[in-house]
Amino acid sequence: MLRSVSSSVKTRRAFSSSARSWKVDNPYSGDIYCEVPLHTTSQATKLVESSSKAFQSWRKSNLNDRVALIQRVIQSFEKNKDQIAKDITCQMGKPLGQASGEVGTMIARAKALIDLAPQALQGDIYTDQPNLDRKITKEPIGVVLCLSPWNYPLLCSVNTVVAAVLTGNSVVLKHSDRTPLCASHFERAFKEAGAPDGLVQALNIDHDQVSEIVRHPLIQYVSFTGSVAGGRAVYSNVAQHRFIDVGLELGGKDGAYVTDNVDLQHAIDNVVDGAFYNAGQSCCSVERVFVHEKNYEAFLTGATKVLNSYVLGNPLDSATSLGPLAQAKQIDFLTKQVENAKSMGARVLVGGKATHDKAGKGRFFAPTLLADCTDAMNTFKYENFGPILSVTKVKNDEEALQRLNSSDFGLTSSIWTKDLDRANAFASEANTGTVYMNRCDFLDPYLPWSGRKDSGKGIGLSKYGFGAFLRTKGFNFRPKTQ
């Protein structure tokens, strides 16, 4: 059944009568799930202008009013959570339980941002000099363009949308052509919550139109989550035409170090989950595992057992633990990744090829475990963005760190050990934005989310993440001249 945007997710805009649209197929059934009309460039421009108009009034609002609005937005998401979760699953293939979990996590993250906002907006006052009033205030920047991906369509959006609105800005949300209904859900939620007209709007445009819209003089910040190539294109385009900042959350090649002093079963269960949750389609999925030689074979045996228990199937079925891949083109890429590893000596312990479920449906790639990997293999160099876990043996902490840091990426890393001092020593040398101990693949909204090297630039979440949406102003007053 074709999902109708006009009837199921009501919008207040009239779309172009042209034939241009996004047709989104269900990754499991192959049927077209929804068709979303694209805006013309003229419509996109008017949308940005209406966003700027909304900003002019919203920037004067107080924090209490902004918090109250976000609380009502949360209520809207809670009311519509079942439909939103189903839309995520049927657009990009995530098992329904995981999609429902994303809705819940998004709500929790929005509440955390509400909690962090007062501290983030706090200015500074200096009273140490007589007859001088000196202070620093923080002001909103204007229209924020959020370019959001399909893999976590709510979580990657909420980081920007809620933080921007809480700091007094307006948002234009351009979602991936794989999950356009999610942008409509954000727009609908803000409208239902009574937001000023145009405060948060969904924008459906293609890549060429994005290149034009980032140059619009009313856009004051661009937030992009996606591939390294996409990030370079956006950053370069903005730099050629504008003096505004760009936040880039890009790829990852996250490494886990399983030491000799570890709760091994805990490490196996959690590293495997961190690698295969959402079918490995996450920038912070574990893709490389460095296992101390003492635990190497035992880790491989345990991981094999866990992966053999995975159930591929209809993502709407509660029994399914691994859903189909969102993008059909990824099948060929993952196949080549595995073939390259095999040709260089890797052992395929589980999976390694495209497959279907028992009903013969779905664009699945079997959960894959590769052993005896080297840093020269493509699965150790290039982001898989799929259900492949590459494992290698190391002799000590020094070797693990050296190989971990040899990657072009630097998003997260993890160490699995019972020794806190050892974990702290590892973390101080790991060249990643986040370091975990005995956990992985988890974002804490109270901690900064940032990448190093090709994993991007800028900060999301925490009190520091609000800085992207604010500009400082210094007041240097001499009240009396006599």
CSV table of C-alpha atoms in Angstrom, one decimal:
chain,number,residue,atom,x,y,z
A,1,MET,CA,0.0,0.0,0.0
A,2,LEU,CA,1.4,3.4,-1.1
A,3,ARG,CA,1.9,5.7,1.9
A,4,SER,CA,0.3,9.0,1.0
A,5,VAL,CA,2.1,12.1,2.3
A,6,SER,CA,-0.8,14.4,1.7
A,7,SER,CA,-3.2,12.4,3.7
A,8,SER,CA,-1.0,10.8,6.4
A,9,VAL,CA,1.4,13.6,7.1
A,10,LYS,CA,-0.4,16.8,6.5
A,11,THR,CA,1.6,19.7,5.4
A,12,ARG,CA,0.5,23.3,4.9
A,13,ARG,CA,2.4,23.8,1.6
A,14,ALA,CA,1.3,23.3,-1.9
A,15,PHE,CA,3.8,21.3,-3.8
A,16,SER,CA,4.8,21.8,-7.3
A,17,SER,CA,2.6,20.3,-10.0
A,18,SER,CA,5.7,19.0,-11.8
A,19,ALA,CA,6.4,15.3,-12.0
A,20,ARG,CA,9.5,15.4,-9.9
A,21,SER,CA,9.2,13.3,-6.8
A,22,TRP,CA,11.0,10.9,-4.5
A,23,LYS,CA,9.6,7.3,-4.7
A,24,VAL,CA,10.8,5.3,-1.7
A,25,ASP,CA,10.8,1.6,-1.9
A,26,ASN,CA,10.4,-0.7,1.0
A,27,PRO,CA,13.8,-2.5,1.4
A,28,TYR,CA,12.1,-5.7,2.4
A,29,SER,CA,9.2,-6.0,0.0
A,30,GLY,CA,10.5,-3.9,-2.8
A,31,ASP,CA,7.2,-2.1,-3.2
A,32,ILE,CA,6.9,1.6,-3.3
A,33,TYR,CA,6.1,2.7,0.2
A,34,CYS,CA,5.7,6.4,-0.3
A,35,GLU,CA,6.0,9.1,-3.0
A,36,VAL,CA,7.0,12.6,-1.9
A,37,PRO,CA,6.9,15.6,-4.3
A,38,LEU,CA,10.0,17.7,-4.6
A,39,HIS,CA,10.0,21.5,-4.2
A,40,THR,CA,11.0,23.6,-7.1
A,41,THR,CA,14.0,26.0,-6.5
A,42,SER,CA,11.6,28.9,-6.3
A,43,GLN,CA,9.5,27.1,-3.6
A,44,ALA,CA,12.7,26.3,-1.7
A,45,THR,CA,13.7,29.9,-1.8
A,46,LYS,CA,10.3,31.1,-0.5
A,47,LEU,CA,10.5,28.4,2.3
A,48,VAL,CA,13.9,29.8,3.4
A,49,GLU,CA,12.4,33.3,3.4
A,50,SER,CA,9.5,32.2,5.5
A,51,SER,CA,11.9,30.5,7.9
A,52,SER,CA,13.8,33.8,8.3
A,53,LYS,CA,10.5,35.6,9.0
A,54,ALA,CA,9.8,33.1,11.7
A,55,PHE,CA,13.2,33.6,13.2
A,56,GLN,CA,12.7,37.4,13.5
A,57,SER,CA,10.0,36.8,16.0
A,58,TRP,CA,11.3,33.6,17.6
A,59,ARG,CA,14.7,35.2,18.4
A,60,LYS,CA,12.9,37.5,20.9
A,61,SER,CA,11.2,34.6,22.8
A,62,ASN,CA,12.4,33.7,26.2
A,63,LEU,CA,13.8,30.3,27.2
A,64,ASN,CA,10.7,29.3,29.1
A,65,ASP,CA,8.5,29.7,26.0
A,66,ARG,CA,11.0,27.7,23.9
A,67,VAL,CA,11.1,24.9,26.4
A,68,ALA,CA,7.3,24.8,26.6
A,69,LEU,CA,7.2,24.5,22.8
A,70,ILE,CA,9.7,21.6,22.7
A,71,GLN,CA,7.7,19.9,25.5
A,72,ARG,CA,4.6,20.0,23.3
A,73,VAL,CA,6.6,18.8,20.3
A,74,ILE,CA,7.7,15.8,22.4
A,75,GLN,CA,4.0,15.1,23.2
A,76,SER,CA,3.2,15.1,19.5
A,77,PHE,CA,5.9,12.6,18.8
A,78,GLU,CA,4.7,10.4,21.7
A,79,LYS,CA,1.2,10.5,20.3
A,80,ASN,CA,2.3,9.5,16.9
A,81,LYS,CA,5.1,7.2,17.8
A,82,ASP,CA,3.7,4.0,16.3
A,83,GLN,CA,3.2,5.5,12.9
A,84,ILE,CA,6.6,7.2,13.0
A,85,ALA,CA,8.3,4.0,13.9
A,86,LYS,CA,6.5,2.1,11.1
A,87,ASP,CA,7.5,4.9,8.6
A,88,ILE,CA,11.2,4.5,9.6
A,89,THR,CA,11.1,0.7,9.2
A,90,CYS,CA,9.3,0.7,5.9
A,91,GLN,CA,11.5,3.5,4.4
A,92,MET,CA,14.9,2.2,5.5
A,93,GLY,CA,14.5,-1.4,6.8
A,94,LYS,CA,15.3,-1.0,10.4
A,95,PRO,CA,13.5,-3.7,12.6
A,96,LEU,CA,10.4,-2.2,14.1
A,97,GLY,CA,11.6,-2.7,17.7
A,98,GLN,CA,14.8,-0.6,16.8
A,99,ALA,CA,12.7,2.0,15.1
A,100,SER,CA,10.4,2.3,18.2
A,101,GLY,CA,13.6,2.6,20.3
A,102,GLU,CA,14.8,5.4,18.1
A,103,VAL,CA,11.6,7.3,18.7
A,104,GLY,CA,12.0,6.8,22.5
A,105,THR,CA,15.7,7.8,22.4
A,106,MET,CA,14.9,10.9,20.4
A,107,ILE,CA,12.4,12.0,23.0
A,108,ALA,CA,14.9,11.3,25.8
A,109,ARG,CA,17.5,13.3,23.9
A,110,ALA,CA,15.2,16.3,23.4
A,111,LYS,CA,14.5,16.3,27.2
A,112,ALA,CA,18.2,16.2,27.9
A,113,LEU,CA,18.7,19.2,25.6
A,114,ILE,CA,16.0,21.1,27.5
A,115,ASP,CA,17.9,20.3,30.7
A,116,LEU,CA,21.2,21.6,29.2
A,117,ALA,CA,19.9,24.7,27.5
A,118,PRO,CA,20.0,27.1,30.5
A,119,GLN,CA,23.7,26.5,31.1
A,120,ALA,CA,24.5,26.7,27.4
A,121,LEU,CA,22.8,30.1,27.1
A,122,GLN,CA,24.3,31.6,30.2
A,123,GLY,CA,26.4,34.7,29.5
A,124,ASP,CA,29.2,36.2,31.5
A,125,ILE,CA,29.3,39.4,33.6
A,126,TYR,CA,32.6,41.1,34.8
A,127,THR,CA,32.4,43.5,37.8
A,128,ASP,CA,36.0,43.8,38.7
A,129,GLN,CA,36.6,47.3,37.4
A,130,PRO,CA,34.8,50.5,38.7
A,131,ASN,CA,32.5,52.4,36.4
A,132,LEU,CA,32.6,49.7,33.7
A,133,ASP,CA,29.8,47.4,32.9
A,134,ARG,CA,31.2,44.5,30.9
A,135,LYS,CA,29.3,41.4,29.9
A,136,ILE,CA,29.0,38.7,27.2
A,137,THR,CA,25.7,37.7,25.8
A,138,LYS,CA,24.8,34.9,23.4
A,139,GLU,CA,22.4,35.5,20.5
A,140,PRO,CA,20.8,33.2,18.0
A,141,ILE,CA,22.3,33.1,14.5
A,142,GLY,CA,19.2,32.8,12.2
A,143,VAL,CA,18.1,30.2,9.7
A,144,VAL,CA,19.7,26.8,10.2
A,145,LEU,CA,19.8,24.3,7.3
A,146,CYS,CA,19.9,20.7,8.6
A,147,LEU,CA,20.9,18.1,6.0
A,148,SER,CA,20.0,14.8,7.7
A,149,PRO,CA,20.7,11.2,6.8
A,150,TRP,CA,18.5,8.1,6.6
A,151,ASN,CA,20.3,5.7,9.0
A,152,TYR,CA,19.1,7.4,12.2
A,153,PRO,CA,16.5,9.8,10.7
A,154,LEU,CA,15.2,11.1,14.1
A,155,LEU,CA,18.3,11.0,16.2
A,156,CYS,CA,20.6,12.8,13.7
A,157,SER,CA,17.9,15.4,13.2
A,158,VAL,CA,17.0,16.1,16.8
A,159,ASN,CA,20.5,17.1,17.7
A,160,THR,CA,20.2,20.1,15.4
A,161,VAL,CA,16.5,20.8,15.4
A,162,VAL,CA,15.9,21.0,19.1
A,163,ALA,CA,19.2,22.7,20.0
A,164,ALA,CA,18.6,25.3,17.3
A,165,VAL,CA,15.1,26.1,18.4
A,166,LEU,CA,16.0,26.2,22.1
A,167,THR,CA,18.6,28.8,21.2
A,168,GLY,CA,16.1,31.0,19.3
A,169,ASN,CA,16.7,29.9,15.7
A,170,SER,CA,14.5,28.6,12.9
A,171,VAL,CA,15.3,25.4,11.0
A,172,VAL,CA,14.9,24.1,7.5
A,173,LEU,CA,15.2,20.3,7.5
A,174,LYS,CA,16.2,18.6,4.3
A,175,HIS,CA,16.1,14.9,4.9
A,176,SER,CA,17.6,12.0,2.8
A,177,ASP,CA,15.5,10.9,-0.2
A,178,ARG,CA,15.4,7.5,1.6
A,179,THR,CA,13.5,8.8,4.6
A,180,PRO,CA,11.6,12.0,3.6
A,181,LEU,CA,8.6,11.2,5.8
A,182,CYS,CA,10.7,11.8,8.9
A,183,ALA,CA,11.2,15.5,8.0
A,184,SER,CA,7.5,15.8,7.5
A,185,HIS,CA,7.0,14.3,11.0
A,186,PHE,CA,9.2,17.0,12.5
A,187,GLU,CA,7.3,19.7,10.7
A,188,ARG,CA,3.9,18.3,11.7
A,189,ALA,CA,5.0,18.0,15.3
A,190,PHE,CA,6.0,21.7,15.5
A,191,LYS,CA,2.8,22.8,13.8
A,192,GLU,CA,0.7,20.7,16.2
A,193,ALA,CA,2.7,22.2,19.1
A,194,GLY,CA,1.7,25.7,18.1
A,195,ALA,CA,5.1,26.9,16.8
A,196,PRO,CA,5.2,30.1,14.8
A,197,ASP,CA,4.5,29.5,11.1
A,198,GLY,CA,7.7,28.5,9.4
A,199,LEU,CA,9.8,27.8,12.4
A,200,VAL,CA,10.6,24.2,11.5
A,201,GLN,CA,9.9,23.2,7.9
A,202,ALA,CA,10.6,20.1,5.8
A,203,LEU,CA,12.4,20.8,2.5
A,204,ASN,CA,12.4,18.2,-0.3
A,205,ILE,CA,15.1,19.1,-2.8
A,206,ASP,CA,17.7,17.2,-4.8
A,207,HIS,CA,21.5,17.5,-4.5
A,208,ASP,CA,21.8,20.2,-7.2
A,209,GLN,CA,19.2,22.3,-5.4
A,210,VAL,CA,21.0,21.9,-2.1
A,211,SER,CA,24.1,23.3,-3.7
A,212,GLU,CA,22.1,26.4,-4.6
A,213,ILE,CA,20.2,26.8,-1.3
A,214,VAL,CA,23.4,26.7,0.9
A,215,ARG,CA,24.4,29.9,-0.9
A,216,HIS,CA,21.2,31.7,0.1
A,217,PRO,CA,22.2,34.8,2.2
A,218,LEU,CA,19.6,34.0,4.8
A,219,ILE,CA,21.1,30.6,5.7
A,220,GLN,CA,23.4,31.2,8.6
A,221,TYR,CA,24.6,27.7,9.5
A,222,VAL,CA,24.6,24.3,7.7
A,223,SER,CA,24.5,21.0,9.7
A,224,PHE,CA,25.4,18.0,7.6
A,225,THR,CA,25.5,14.3,8.5
A,226,GLY,CA,26.5,11.9,5.9
A,227,SER,CA,29.5,10.5,3.9
A,228,VAL,CA,33.0,12.0,3.7
A,229,ALA,CA,32.5,12.8,0.0
A,230,GLY,CA,29.2,14.5,0.8
A,231,GLY,CA,30.8,16.5,3.6
A,232,ARG,CA,33.6,17.7,1.4
A,233,ALA,CA,31.1,18.8,-1.3
A,234,VAL,CA,29.0,20.7,1.1
A,235,TYR,CA,31.9,22.3,3.0
A,236,SER,CA,33.6,23.3,-0.3
A,237,ASN,CA,30.5,24.8,-1.7
A,238,VAL,CA,29.8,26.9,1.3
A,239,ALA,CA,33.4,28.0,1.6
A,240,GLN,CA,33.4,29.2,-2.0
A,241,HIS,CA,30.3,31.5,-1.5
A,242,ARG,CA,29.7,32.2,2.2
A,243,PHE,CA,31.5,33.1,5.5
A,244,ILE,CA,29.3,30.8,7.6
A,245,ASP,CA,30.1,27.7,9.6
A,246,VAL,CA,29.3,24.1,8.7
A,247,GLY,CA,29.0,21.2,11.1
A,248,LEU,CA,30.1,17.9,9.6
A,249,GLU,CA,29.3,14.5,11.2
A,250,LEU,CA,30.8,12.1,8.7
A,251,GLY,CA,32.1,8.5,8.6
A,252,GLY,CA,33.7,6.2,11.1
A,253,LYS,CA,35.9,3.2,11.3
A,254,ASP,CA,35.5,2.6,14.9
A,255,GLY,CA,37.8,0.2,16.7
A,256,ALA,CA,37.3,-1.9,19.8
A,257,TYR,CA,40.2,-3.3,21.8
A,258,VAL,CA,39.4,-6.4,23.8
A,259,THR,CA,42.2,-6.9,26.3
A,260,ASP,CA,43.5,-9.9,28.1
A,261,ASN,CA,41.9,-8.7,31.4
A,262,VAL,CA,38.2,-8.6,30.5
A,263,ASP,CA,34.8,-10.0,31.1
A,264,LEU,CA,35.0,-11.8,27.7
A,265,GLN,CA,31.3,-12.7,27.3
A,266,HIS,CA,30.2,-9.2,28.1
A,267,ALA,CA,32.7,-7.9,25.5
A,268,ILE,CA,31.6,-10.4,22.8
A,269,ASP,CA,27.9,-9.7,23.3
A,270,ASN,CA,28.3,-5.9,23.3
A,271,VAL,CA,30.9,-5.6,20.5
A,272,VAL,CA,28.8,-7.8,18.2
A,273,ASP,CA,25.7,-5.7,19.0
A,274,GLY,CA,27.7,-2.5,18.5
A,275,ALA,CA,28.7,-3.8,15.1
A,276,PHE,CA,25.4,-5.2,13.8
A,277,TYR,CA,22.7,-3.0,15.4
A,278,ASN,CA,20.8,-1.3,12.6
A,279,ALA,CA,22.6,-3.8,10.2
A,280,GLY,CA,25.8,-1.9,10.8
A,281,GLN,CA,24.5,1.2,9.1
A,282,SER,CA,25.9,3.7,11.6
A,283,CYS,CA,28.8,6.0,11.7
A,284,CYS,CA,29.7,4.8,15.2
A,285,SER,CA,29.3,1.0,14.5
A,286,VAL,CA,32.2,-1.1,15.6
A,287,GLU,CA,34.0,-2.1,12.4
A,288,ARG,CA,37.4,-3.2,13.6
A,289,VAL,CA,38.2,-5.4,16.6
A,290,PHE,CA,41.7,-5.7,18.1
A,291,VAL,CA,41.7,-8.8,20.3
A,292,HIS,CA,44.6,-9.6,22.7
A,293,GLU,CA,46.2,-12.8,21.6
A,294,LYS,CA,45.2,-14.5,24.8
A,295,ASN,CA,41.5,-14.1,24.0
A,296,TYR,CA,41.6,-14.2,20.2
A,297,GLU,CA,40.2,-17.6,19.4
A,298,ALA,CA,37.7,-17.5,22.3
A,299,PHE,CA,36.4,-14.2,21.0
A,300,LEU,CA,36.0,-15.6,17.5
A,301,THR,CA,34.2,-18.6,18.8
A,302,GLY,CA,31.8,-16.6,20.9
A,303,ALA,CA,31.1,-14.0,18.2
A,304,THR,CA,30.4,-16.8,15.7
A,305,LYS,CA,27.8,-18.2,18.1
A,306,VAL,CA,26.1,-14.9,18.5
A,307,LEU,CA,25.9,-14.2,14.8
A,308,ASN,CA,24.5,-17.6,14.0
A,309,SER,CA,21.6,-16.7,16.2
A,310,TYR,CA,20.6,-13.7,14.2
A,311,VAL,CA,17.2,-13.8,12.4
A,312,LEU,CA,16.8,-12.1,9.0
A,313,GLY,CA,13.3,-11.4,8.1
A,314,ASN,CA,10.5,-8.9,7.7
A,315,PRO,CA,11.5,-5.9,9.8
A,316,LEU,CA,7.9,-5.5,11.0
A,317,ASP,CA,8.1,-9.0,12.6
A,318,SER,CA,9.2,-8.9,16.2
A,319,ALA,CA,11.3,-12.0,15.7
A,320,THR,CA,13.6,-10.2,13.2
A,321,SER,CA,16.9,-9.1,14.6
A,322,LEU,CA,18.7,-8.0,11.4
A,323,GLY,CA,16.8,-6.0,8.8
A,324,PRO,CA,17.5,-5.5,5.1
A,325,LEU,CA,19.9,-2.9,3.8
A,326,ALA,CA,18.4,0.5,3.1
A,327,GLN,CA,20.3,1.1,-0.1
A,328,ALA,CA,20.4,-1.5,-2.9
A,329,LYS,CA,23.8,-0.3,-4.1
A,330,GLN,CA,25.4,-1.2,-0.8
A,331,ILE,CA,25.2,-4.9,-1.6
A,332,ASP,CA,27.8,-4.7,-4.3
A,333,PHE,CA,30.1,-2.6,-2.2
A,334,LEU,CA,30.0,-5.0,0.7
A,335,THR,CA,30.6,-8.0,-1.5
A,336,LYS,CA,33.7,-6.3,-2.9
A,337,GLN,CA,34.9,-5.5,0.7
A,338,VAL,CA,34.7,-9.2,1.6
A,339,GLU,CA,36.3,-10.4,-1.6
A,340,ASN,CA,39.2,-8.0,-1.1
A,341,ALA,CA,39.7,-9.3,2.5
A,342,LYS,CA,39.5,-12.9,1.4
A,343,SER,CA,42.1,-12.3,-1.4
A,344,MET,CA,44.5,-11.0,1.2
A,345,GLY,CA,44.1,-13.9,3.6
A,346,ALA,CA,41.1,-13.2,5.8
A,347,ARG,CA,38.9,-16.1,7.0
A,348,VAL,CA,35.2,-15.7,6.5
A,349,LEU,CA,33.7,-17.4,9.7
A,350,VAL,CA,30.1,-16.3,9.1
A,351,GLY,CA,28.2,-14.9,6.2
A,352,GLY,CA,30.1,-13.0,3.5
A,353,LYS,CA,27.5,-12.6,0.8
A,354,ALA,CA,24.2,-11.2,-0.2
A,355,THR,CA,21.1,-13.2,0.7
A,356,HIS,CA,17.3,-13.2,1.3
A,357,ASP,CA,15.2,-14.3,4.2
A,358,LYS,CA,13.4,-17.7,4.2
A,359,ALA,CA,10.5,-16.1,2.3
A,360,GLY,CA,13.0,-15.1,-0.5
A,361,LYS,CA,12.5,-11.4,0.3
A,362,GLY,CA,14.6,-8.4,1.3
A,363,ARG,CA,18.0,-7.0,0.2
A,364,PHE,CA,20.0,-8.6,3.0
A,365,PHE,CA,23.7,-9.0,3.4
A,366,ALA,CA,24.4,-11.9,5.7
A,367,PRO,CA,26.0,-10.8,9.0
A,368,THR,CA,29.7,-11.4,8.4
A,369,LEU,CA,32.6,-12.1,10.6
A,370,LEU,CA,36.1,-11.9,9.2
A,371,ALA,CA,39.1,-13.2,11.1
A,372,ASP,CA,42.9,-12.6,10.6
A,373,CYS,CA,42.4,-9.2,9.1
A,374,THR,CA,45.2,-6.8,8.4
A,375,ASP,CA,45.4,-3.0,8.2
A,376,ALA,CA,45.9,-3.2,4.5
A,377,MET,CA,42.5,-4.8,3.8
A,378,ASN,CA,39.7,-2.6,2.6
A,379,THR,CA,37.5,-3.7,5.5
A,380,PHE,CA,40.1,-2.2,7.8
A,381,LYS,CA,40.5,1.0,5.8
A,382,TYR,CA,37.1,2.0,4.3
A,383,GLU,CA,33.8,2.4,6.1
A,384,ASN,CA,31.6,-0.7,5.4
A,385,PHE,CA,28.3,0.8,6.6
A,386,GLY,CA,26.9,-2.7,6.7
A,387,PRO,CA,26.9,-5.9,8.7
A,388,ILE,CA,30.6,-6.8,8.5
A,389,LEU,CA,32.9,-7.1,11.5
A,390,SER,CA,36.7,-7.5,10.9
A,391,VAL,CA,38.8,-9.0,13.7
A,392,THR,CA,42.6,-9.0,14.2
A,393,LYS,CA,45.0,-10.2,16.9
A,394,VAL,CA,47.3,-7.9,18.9
A,395,LYS,CA,50.1,-8.6,21.4
A,396,ASN,CA,49.6,-5.6,23.7
A,397,ASP,CA,48.0,-2.2,24.4
A,398,GLU,CA,50.7,-0.4,22.4
A,399,GLU,CA,50.0,-2.4,19.2
A,400,ALA,CA,46.3,-1.9,19.6
A,401,LEU,CA,46.6,1.8,20.0
A,402,GLN,CA,49.0,2.2,17.1
A,403,ARG,CA,46.7,0.3,14.7
A,404,LEU,CA,43.6,1.9,16.1
A,405,ASN,CA,45.0,5.4,15.4
A,406,SER,CA,46.3,4.5,11.9
A,407,SER,CA,42.8,5.0,10.5
A,408,ASP,CA,41.8,8.1,8.5
A,409,PHE,CA,38.7,8.3,10.8
A,410,GLY,CA,38.4,9.3,14.4
A,411,LEU,CA,34.9,9.1,15.7
A,412,THR,CA,34.8,6.6,18.6
A,413,SER,CA,36.9,3.8,20.1
A,414,SER,CA,36.4,1.4,23.0
A,415,ILE,CA,38.5,-0.6,25.4
A,416,TRP,CA,37.2,-3.7,27.1
A,417,THR,CA,39.0,-4.4,30.4
A,418,LYS,CA,38.5,-4.7,34.1
A,419,ASP,CA,41.4,-2.2,34.7
A,420,LEU,CA,40.2,1.4,35.0
A,421,ASP,CA,43.8,2.8,35.0
A,422,ARG,CA,44.5,0.9,31.8
A,423,ALA,CA,41.3,2.3,30.3
A,424,ASN,CA,42.3,5.8,31.2
A,425,ALA,CA,45.8,5.4,29.7
A,426,PHE,CA,44.3,4.0,26.5
A,427,ALA,CA,41.7,6.8,26.3
A,428,SER,CA,44.4,9.5,26.6
A,429,GLU,CA,46.2,8.2,23.6
A,430,ALA,CA,43.2,7.2,21.4
A,431,ASN,CA,42.7,9.8,18.6
A,432,THR,CA,39.0,9.7,18.6
A,433,GLY,CA,36.2,12.1,19.7
A,434,THR,CA,34.7,9.6,22.2
A,435,VAL,CA,36.3,6.7,24.1
A,436,TYR,CA,34.2,4.0,25.7
A,437,MET,CA,35.1,1.5,28.4
A,438,ASN,CA,33.1,-1.7,28.4
A,439,ARG,CA,30.5,-0.3,26.1
A,440,CYS,CA,30.2,1.1,22.6
A,441,ASP,CA,27.8,2.5,20.0
A,442,PHE,CA,26.0,4.8,22.4
A,443,LEU,CA,25.5,8.6,22.4
A,444,ASP,CA,25.2,10.3,25.8
A,445,PRO,CA,23.5,13.7,25.2
A,446,TYR,CA,25.4,15.2,28.1
A,447,LEU,CA,28.7,14.5,26.4
A,448,PRO,CA,30.1,16.2,23.3
A,449,TRP,CA,29.7,14.2,20.0
A,450,SER,CA,32.6,15.1,17.7
A,451,GLY,CA,34.8,13.5,15.1
A,452,ARG,CA,38.5,13.8,14.3
A,453,LYS,CA,40.3,13.5,11.0
A,454,ASP,CA,37.8,12.4,8.2
A,455,SER,CA,35.0,11.9,10.8
A,456,GLY,CA,34.2,15.5,10.6
A,457,LYS,CA,34.3,18.8,12.4
A,458,GLY,CA,32.2,20.6,15.0
A,459,ILE,CA,30.4,19.5,18.1
A,460,GLY,CA,26.9,18.1,18.7
A,461,LEU,CA,25.1,17.5,22.0
A,462,SER,CA,26.3,18.5,25.5
A,463,LYS,CA,26.3,22.1,26.6
A,464,TYR,CA,29.1,22.7,24.0
A,465,GLY,CA,26.9,21.6,21.1
A,466,PHE,CA,24.7,24.6,21.5
A,467,GLY,CA,27.6,26.9,20.5
A,468,ALA,CA,27.1,26.3,16.8
A,469,PHE,CA,23.7,28.0,17.0
A,470,LEU,CA,24.8,31.0,18.9
A,471,ARG,CA,27.1,34.1,18.4
A,472,THR,CA,28.6,36.1,21.2
A,473,LYS,CA,28.3,39.8,21.7
A,474,GLY,CA,30.5,41.8,24.1
A,475,PHE,CA,29.1,44.8,26.0
A,476,ASN,CA,31.7,47.3,27.1
A,477,PHE,CA,29.9,50.2,28.8
A,478,ARG,CA,31.2,53.2,30.8
A,479,PRO,CA,28.0,54.4,32.5
A,480,LYS,CA,29.5,57.6,33.9
A,481,THR,CA,31.8,60.0,32.1
A,482,GLN,CA,32.5,62.3,35.0
